mmCIF file of C-alpha atoms and ligand atoms in Angstrom:
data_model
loop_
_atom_site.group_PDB
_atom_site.id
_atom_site.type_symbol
_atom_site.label_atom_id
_atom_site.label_comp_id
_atom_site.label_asym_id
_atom_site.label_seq_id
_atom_site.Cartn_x
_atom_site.Cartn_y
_atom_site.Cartn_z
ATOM 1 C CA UNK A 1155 113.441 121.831 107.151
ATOM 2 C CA UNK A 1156 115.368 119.512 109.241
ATOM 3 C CA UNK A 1157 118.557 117.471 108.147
ATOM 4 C CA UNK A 1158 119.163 114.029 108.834
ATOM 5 C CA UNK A 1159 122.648 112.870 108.344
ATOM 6 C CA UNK A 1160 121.849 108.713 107.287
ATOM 7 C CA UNK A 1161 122.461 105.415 105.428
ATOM 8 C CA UNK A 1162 120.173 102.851 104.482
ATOM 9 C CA UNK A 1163 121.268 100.340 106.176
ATOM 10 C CA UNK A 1164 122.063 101.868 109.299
ATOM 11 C CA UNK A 1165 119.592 100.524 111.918
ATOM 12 C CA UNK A 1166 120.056 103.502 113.833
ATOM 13 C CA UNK A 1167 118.898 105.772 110.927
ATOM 14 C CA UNK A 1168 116.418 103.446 110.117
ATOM 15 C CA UNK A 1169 114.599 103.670 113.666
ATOM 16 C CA UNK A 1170 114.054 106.981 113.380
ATOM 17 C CA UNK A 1171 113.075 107.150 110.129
ATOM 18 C CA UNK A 1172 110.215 104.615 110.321
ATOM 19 C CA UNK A 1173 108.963 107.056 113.413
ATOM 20 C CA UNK A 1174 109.334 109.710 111.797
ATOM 21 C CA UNK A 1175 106.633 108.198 109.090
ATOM 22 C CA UNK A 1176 104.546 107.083 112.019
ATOM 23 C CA UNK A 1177 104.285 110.359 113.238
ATOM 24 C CA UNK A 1178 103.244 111.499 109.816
ATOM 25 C CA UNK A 1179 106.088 114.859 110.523
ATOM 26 C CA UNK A 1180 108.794 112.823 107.653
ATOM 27 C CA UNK A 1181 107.738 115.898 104.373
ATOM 28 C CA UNK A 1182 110.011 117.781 107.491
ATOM 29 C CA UNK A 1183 113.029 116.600 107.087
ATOM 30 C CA UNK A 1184 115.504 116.505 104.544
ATOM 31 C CA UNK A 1185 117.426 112.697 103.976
ATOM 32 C CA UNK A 1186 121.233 113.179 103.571
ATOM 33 C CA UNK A 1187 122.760 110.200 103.098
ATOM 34 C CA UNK A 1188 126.078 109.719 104.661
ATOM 35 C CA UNK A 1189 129.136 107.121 104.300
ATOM 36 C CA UNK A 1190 130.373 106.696 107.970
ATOM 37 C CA UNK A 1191 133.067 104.544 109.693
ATOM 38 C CA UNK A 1192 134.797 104.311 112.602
ATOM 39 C CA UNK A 1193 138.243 105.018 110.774
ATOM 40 C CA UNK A 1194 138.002 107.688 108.192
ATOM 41 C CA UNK A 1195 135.338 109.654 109.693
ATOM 42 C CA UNK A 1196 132.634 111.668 107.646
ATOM 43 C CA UNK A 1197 133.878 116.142 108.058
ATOM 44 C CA UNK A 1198 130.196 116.496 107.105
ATOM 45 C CA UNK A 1199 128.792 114.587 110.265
ATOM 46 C CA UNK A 1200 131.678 115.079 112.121
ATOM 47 C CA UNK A 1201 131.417 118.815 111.983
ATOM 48 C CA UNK A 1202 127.697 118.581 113.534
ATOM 49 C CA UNK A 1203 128.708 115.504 115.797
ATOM 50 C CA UNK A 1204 131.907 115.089 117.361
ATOM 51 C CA UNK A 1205 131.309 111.474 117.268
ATOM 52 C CA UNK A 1206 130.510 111.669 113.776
ATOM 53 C CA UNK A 1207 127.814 108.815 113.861
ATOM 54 C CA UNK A 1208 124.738 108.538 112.306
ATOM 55 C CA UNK A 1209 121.836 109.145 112.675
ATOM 56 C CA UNK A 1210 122.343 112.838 113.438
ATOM 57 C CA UNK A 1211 119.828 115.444 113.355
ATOM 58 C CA UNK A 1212 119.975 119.096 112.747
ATOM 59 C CA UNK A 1213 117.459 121.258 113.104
ATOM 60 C CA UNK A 1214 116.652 124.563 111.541
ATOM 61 C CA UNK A 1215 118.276 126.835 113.859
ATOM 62 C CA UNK A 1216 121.758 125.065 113.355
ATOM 63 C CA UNK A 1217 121.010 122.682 116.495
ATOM 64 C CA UNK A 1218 122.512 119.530 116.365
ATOM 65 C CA UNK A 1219 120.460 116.568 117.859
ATOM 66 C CA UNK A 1220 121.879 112.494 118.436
ATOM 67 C CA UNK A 1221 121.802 110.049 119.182
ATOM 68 C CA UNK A 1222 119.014 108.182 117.896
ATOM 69 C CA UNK A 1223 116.860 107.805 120.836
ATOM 70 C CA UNK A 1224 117.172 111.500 121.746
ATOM 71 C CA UNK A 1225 116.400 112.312 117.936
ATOM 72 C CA UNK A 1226 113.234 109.875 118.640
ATOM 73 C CA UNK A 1227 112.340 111.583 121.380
ATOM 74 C CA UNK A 1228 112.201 114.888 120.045
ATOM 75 C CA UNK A 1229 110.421 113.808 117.070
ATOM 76 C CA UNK A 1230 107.987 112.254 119.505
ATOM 77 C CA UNK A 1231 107.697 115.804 120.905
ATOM 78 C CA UNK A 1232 106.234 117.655 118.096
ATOM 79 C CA UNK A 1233 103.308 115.513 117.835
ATOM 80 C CA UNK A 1234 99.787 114.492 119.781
ATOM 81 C CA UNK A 1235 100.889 110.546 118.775
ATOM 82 C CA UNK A 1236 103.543 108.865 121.310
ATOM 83 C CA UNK A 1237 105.898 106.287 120.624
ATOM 84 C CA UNK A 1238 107.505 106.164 123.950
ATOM 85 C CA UNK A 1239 104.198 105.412 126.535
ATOM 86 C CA UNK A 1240 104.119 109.091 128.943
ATOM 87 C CA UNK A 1241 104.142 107.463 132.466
ATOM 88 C CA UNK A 1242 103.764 103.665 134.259
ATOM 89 C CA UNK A 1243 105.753 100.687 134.125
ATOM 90 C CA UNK A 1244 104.922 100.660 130.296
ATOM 91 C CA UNK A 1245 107.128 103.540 129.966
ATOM 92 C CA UNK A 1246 110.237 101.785 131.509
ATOM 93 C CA UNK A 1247 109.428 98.079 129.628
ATOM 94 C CA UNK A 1248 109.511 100.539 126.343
ATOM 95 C CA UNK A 1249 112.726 102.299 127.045
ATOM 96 C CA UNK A 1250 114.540 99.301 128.477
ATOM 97 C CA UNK A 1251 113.438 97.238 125.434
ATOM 98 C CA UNK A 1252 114.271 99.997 123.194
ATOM 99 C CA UNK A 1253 117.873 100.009 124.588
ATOM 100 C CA UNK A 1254 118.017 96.191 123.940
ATOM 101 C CA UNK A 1255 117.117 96.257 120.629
ATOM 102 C CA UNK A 1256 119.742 99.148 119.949
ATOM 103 C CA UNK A 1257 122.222 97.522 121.732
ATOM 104 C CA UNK A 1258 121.834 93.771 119.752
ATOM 105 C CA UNK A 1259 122.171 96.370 116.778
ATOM 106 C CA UNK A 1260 125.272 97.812 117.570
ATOM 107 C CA UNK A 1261 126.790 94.184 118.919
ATOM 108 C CA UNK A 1262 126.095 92.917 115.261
ATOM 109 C CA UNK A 1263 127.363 96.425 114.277
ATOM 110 C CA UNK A 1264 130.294 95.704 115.699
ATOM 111 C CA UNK A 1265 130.735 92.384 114.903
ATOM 112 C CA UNK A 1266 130.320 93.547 111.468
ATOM 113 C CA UNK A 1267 133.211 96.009 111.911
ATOM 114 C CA UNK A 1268 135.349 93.200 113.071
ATOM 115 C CA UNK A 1269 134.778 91.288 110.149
ATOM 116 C CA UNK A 1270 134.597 93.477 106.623
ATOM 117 C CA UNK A 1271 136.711 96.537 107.948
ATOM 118 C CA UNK A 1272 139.524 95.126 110.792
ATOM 119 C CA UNK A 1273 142.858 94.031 109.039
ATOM 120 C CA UNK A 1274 142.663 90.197 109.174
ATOM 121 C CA UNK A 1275 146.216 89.708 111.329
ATOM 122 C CA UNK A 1276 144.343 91.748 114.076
ATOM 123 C CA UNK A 1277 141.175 90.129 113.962
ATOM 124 C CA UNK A 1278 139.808 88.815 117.395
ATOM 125 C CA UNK A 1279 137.264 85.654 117.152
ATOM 126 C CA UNK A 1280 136.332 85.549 120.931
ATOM 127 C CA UNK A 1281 135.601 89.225 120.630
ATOM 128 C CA UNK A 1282 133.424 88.768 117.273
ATOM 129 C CA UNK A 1283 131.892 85.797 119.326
ATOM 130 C CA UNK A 1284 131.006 87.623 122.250
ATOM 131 C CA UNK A 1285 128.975 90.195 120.287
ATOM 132 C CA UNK A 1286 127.286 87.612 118.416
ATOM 133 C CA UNK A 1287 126.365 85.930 121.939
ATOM 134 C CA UNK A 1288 124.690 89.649 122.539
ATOM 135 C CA UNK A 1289 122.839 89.028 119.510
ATOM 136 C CA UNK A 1290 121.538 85.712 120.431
ATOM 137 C CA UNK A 1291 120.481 86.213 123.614
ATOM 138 C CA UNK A 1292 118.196 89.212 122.808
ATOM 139 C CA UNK A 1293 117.013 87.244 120.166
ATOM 140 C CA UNK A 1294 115.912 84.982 122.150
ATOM 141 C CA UNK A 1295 114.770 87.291 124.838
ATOM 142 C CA UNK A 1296 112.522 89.053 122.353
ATOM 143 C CA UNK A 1297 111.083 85.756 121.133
ATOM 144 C CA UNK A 1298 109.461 85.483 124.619
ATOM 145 C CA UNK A 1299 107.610 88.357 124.376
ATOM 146 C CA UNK A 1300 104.575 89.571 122.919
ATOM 147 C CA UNK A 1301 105.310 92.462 120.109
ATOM 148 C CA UNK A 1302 102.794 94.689 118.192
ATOM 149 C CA UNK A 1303 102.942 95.689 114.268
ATOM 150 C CA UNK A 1304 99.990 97.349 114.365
ATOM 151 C CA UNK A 1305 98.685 101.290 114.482
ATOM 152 C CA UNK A 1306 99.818 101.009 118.085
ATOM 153 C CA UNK A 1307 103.301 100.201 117.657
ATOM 154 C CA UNK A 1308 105.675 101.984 120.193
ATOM 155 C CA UNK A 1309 109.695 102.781 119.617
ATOM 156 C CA UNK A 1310 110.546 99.344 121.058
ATOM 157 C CA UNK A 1311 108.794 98.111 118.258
ATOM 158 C CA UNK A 1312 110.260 100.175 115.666
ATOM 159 C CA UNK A 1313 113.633 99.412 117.850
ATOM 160 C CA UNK A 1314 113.495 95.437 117.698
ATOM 161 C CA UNK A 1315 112.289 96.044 113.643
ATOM 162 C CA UNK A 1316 115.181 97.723 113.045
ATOM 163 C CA UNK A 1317 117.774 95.455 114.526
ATOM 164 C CA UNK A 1318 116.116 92.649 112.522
ATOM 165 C CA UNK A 1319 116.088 94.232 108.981
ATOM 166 C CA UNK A 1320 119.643 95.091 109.786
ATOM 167 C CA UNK A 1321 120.348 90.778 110.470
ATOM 168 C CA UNK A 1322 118.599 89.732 107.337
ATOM 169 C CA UNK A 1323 120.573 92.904 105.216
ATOM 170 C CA UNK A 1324 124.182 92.042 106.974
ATOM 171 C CA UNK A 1325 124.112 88.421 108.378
ATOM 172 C CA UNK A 1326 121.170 86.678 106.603
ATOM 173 C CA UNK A 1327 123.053 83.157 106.989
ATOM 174 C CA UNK A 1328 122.152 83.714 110.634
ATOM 175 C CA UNK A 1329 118.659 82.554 109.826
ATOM 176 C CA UNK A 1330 117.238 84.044 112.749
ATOM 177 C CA UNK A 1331 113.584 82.944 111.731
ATOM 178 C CA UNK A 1332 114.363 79.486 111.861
ATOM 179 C CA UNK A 1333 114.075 79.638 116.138
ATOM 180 C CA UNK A 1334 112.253 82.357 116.336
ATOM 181 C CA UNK A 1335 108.495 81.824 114.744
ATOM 182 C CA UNK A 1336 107.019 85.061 116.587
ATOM 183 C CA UNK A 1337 109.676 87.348 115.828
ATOM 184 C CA UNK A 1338 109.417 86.065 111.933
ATOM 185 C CA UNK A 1339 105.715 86.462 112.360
ATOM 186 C CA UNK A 1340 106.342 89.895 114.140
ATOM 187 C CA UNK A 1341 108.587 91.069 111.419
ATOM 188 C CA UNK A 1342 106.486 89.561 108.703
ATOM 189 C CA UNK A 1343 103.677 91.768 109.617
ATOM 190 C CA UNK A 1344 105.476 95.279 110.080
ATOM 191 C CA UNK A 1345 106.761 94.676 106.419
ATOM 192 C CA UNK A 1346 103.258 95.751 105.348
ATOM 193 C CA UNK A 1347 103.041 99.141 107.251
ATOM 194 C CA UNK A 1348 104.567 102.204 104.178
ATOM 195 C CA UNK A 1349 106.523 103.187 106.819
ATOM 196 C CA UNK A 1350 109.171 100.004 106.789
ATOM 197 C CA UNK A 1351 108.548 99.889 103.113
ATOM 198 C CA UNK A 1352 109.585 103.591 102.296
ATOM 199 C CA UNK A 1353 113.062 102.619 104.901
ATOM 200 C CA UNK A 1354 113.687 99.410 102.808
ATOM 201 C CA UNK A 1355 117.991 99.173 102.811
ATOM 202 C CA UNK A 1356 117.362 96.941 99.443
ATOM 203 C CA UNK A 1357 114.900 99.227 97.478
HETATM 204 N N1 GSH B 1344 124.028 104.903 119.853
HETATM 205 C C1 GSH B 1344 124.009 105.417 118.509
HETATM 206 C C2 GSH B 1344 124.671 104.426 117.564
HETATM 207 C C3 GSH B 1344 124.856 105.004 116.168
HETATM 208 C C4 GSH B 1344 125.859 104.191 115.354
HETATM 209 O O1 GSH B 1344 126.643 103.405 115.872
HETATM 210 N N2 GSH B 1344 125.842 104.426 114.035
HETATM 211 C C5 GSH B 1344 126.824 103.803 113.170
HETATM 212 C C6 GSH B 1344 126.212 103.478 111.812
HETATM 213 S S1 GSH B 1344 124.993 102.221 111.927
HETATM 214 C C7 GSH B 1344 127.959 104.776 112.934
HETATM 215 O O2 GSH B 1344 127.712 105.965 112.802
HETATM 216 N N3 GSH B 1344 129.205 104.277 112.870
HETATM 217 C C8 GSH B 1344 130.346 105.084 112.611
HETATM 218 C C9 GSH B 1344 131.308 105.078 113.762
HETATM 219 O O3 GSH B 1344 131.209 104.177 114.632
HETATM 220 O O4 GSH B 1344 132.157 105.964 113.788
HETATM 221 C C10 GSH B 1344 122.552 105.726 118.076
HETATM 222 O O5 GSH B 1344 121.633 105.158 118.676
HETATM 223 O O6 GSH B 1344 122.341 106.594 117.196
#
């Protein structure tokens, strides 16, 4: 059995949970949730990841195995189905879109940091404001772009899910259906697959 250091609402942990269920291999690993923060770091995660962040993996020999897209990847390695496409330029759009869905999750990640855990005297609102931009832009970058909820979703998929569920659990006054009809209708859909269900932060 494999261990996977998590949280619920991490959007990290949640990416590679949901492929986990879409590769049907999730009865092999063992959910362990962990509290994590930049300041006051968790010995359990930190002791199998010296940047004690979650997601992390280990596997049954000991092995540890982060971050989340090389977790993804080696999950996508144990079975026939692929969530990253093997070869062609649909291989790079995945991976590139991937990354740009993790990194509009870590710039609200961040901004959330700034906000509920920085001591309010050293607070910086250009810095907050410049993640948020992040945010926006892939937002809207995503909007102009065709996505798939269906039995042939890929990891960018799972990727851009995951940094959505993580806006509506941590910044819902953001709105971001309101300008962005195919992402709502995007996100809308994937709600219905078990997999996002059984990775719900708010069940
Ligand atoms: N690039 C990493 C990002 C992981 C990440 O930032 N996880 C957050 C939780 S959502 C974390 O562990 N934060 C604790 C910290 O920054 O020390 C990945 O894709 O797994």
């Amino acid at each position: 059995m494999m261990t996977l250091y998590y949280a619920g609402p991490s959007p990290f942990a949640r990416k590679v949970l949901v492929a986990a269920h879409e590769l049907g291999i999730q009865s092999q690993i063992n959910p362990v949730v962990a509290s994590v923060s930049p300041v006051g770091q968790n010995p359990a995660v930190a002791s199998a990841n010296p940047l004690a962040k979650i997601p992390t993996l280990v596997l049954e020999n000991g092995q540890a195995l982060f971050d989340s897209r090389v977790i993804v990847d080696y999950f996508d390695s144990l079975t026939d189905r692929c969530l990253v496409p093997e070869s062609g330029p649909a291989r790079w759009r995945v991976l590139t879109e991937q990354a740009q869905a993790d990194g509009m999750a870590d710039a609200s990640l961040l901004a959330r940091y700034e906000s509920a855990l920085r001591p309010e005297a050293l607070r910086w609102s250009e810095w907050e404001t410049g993640q948020m931009d992040k945010v926006h832009r892939s937002l809207d970058a995503f909007e102009a772009s065709a996505r798939s909820a269906g039995d042939d979703l890929t990891i960018a998929d799972i990727a851009v899910g995951s940094a959505l569920g993580y806006l509506d659990f941590r910044f819902a006054e953001l709105d971001w259906r309101k300008d962005h009809p195919g992402l709502a209708a995007f996100y809308a859909a994937l709600s219905y697959r078990p997999s996002w269900i059984a990775t719900d932060p708010k069940s």
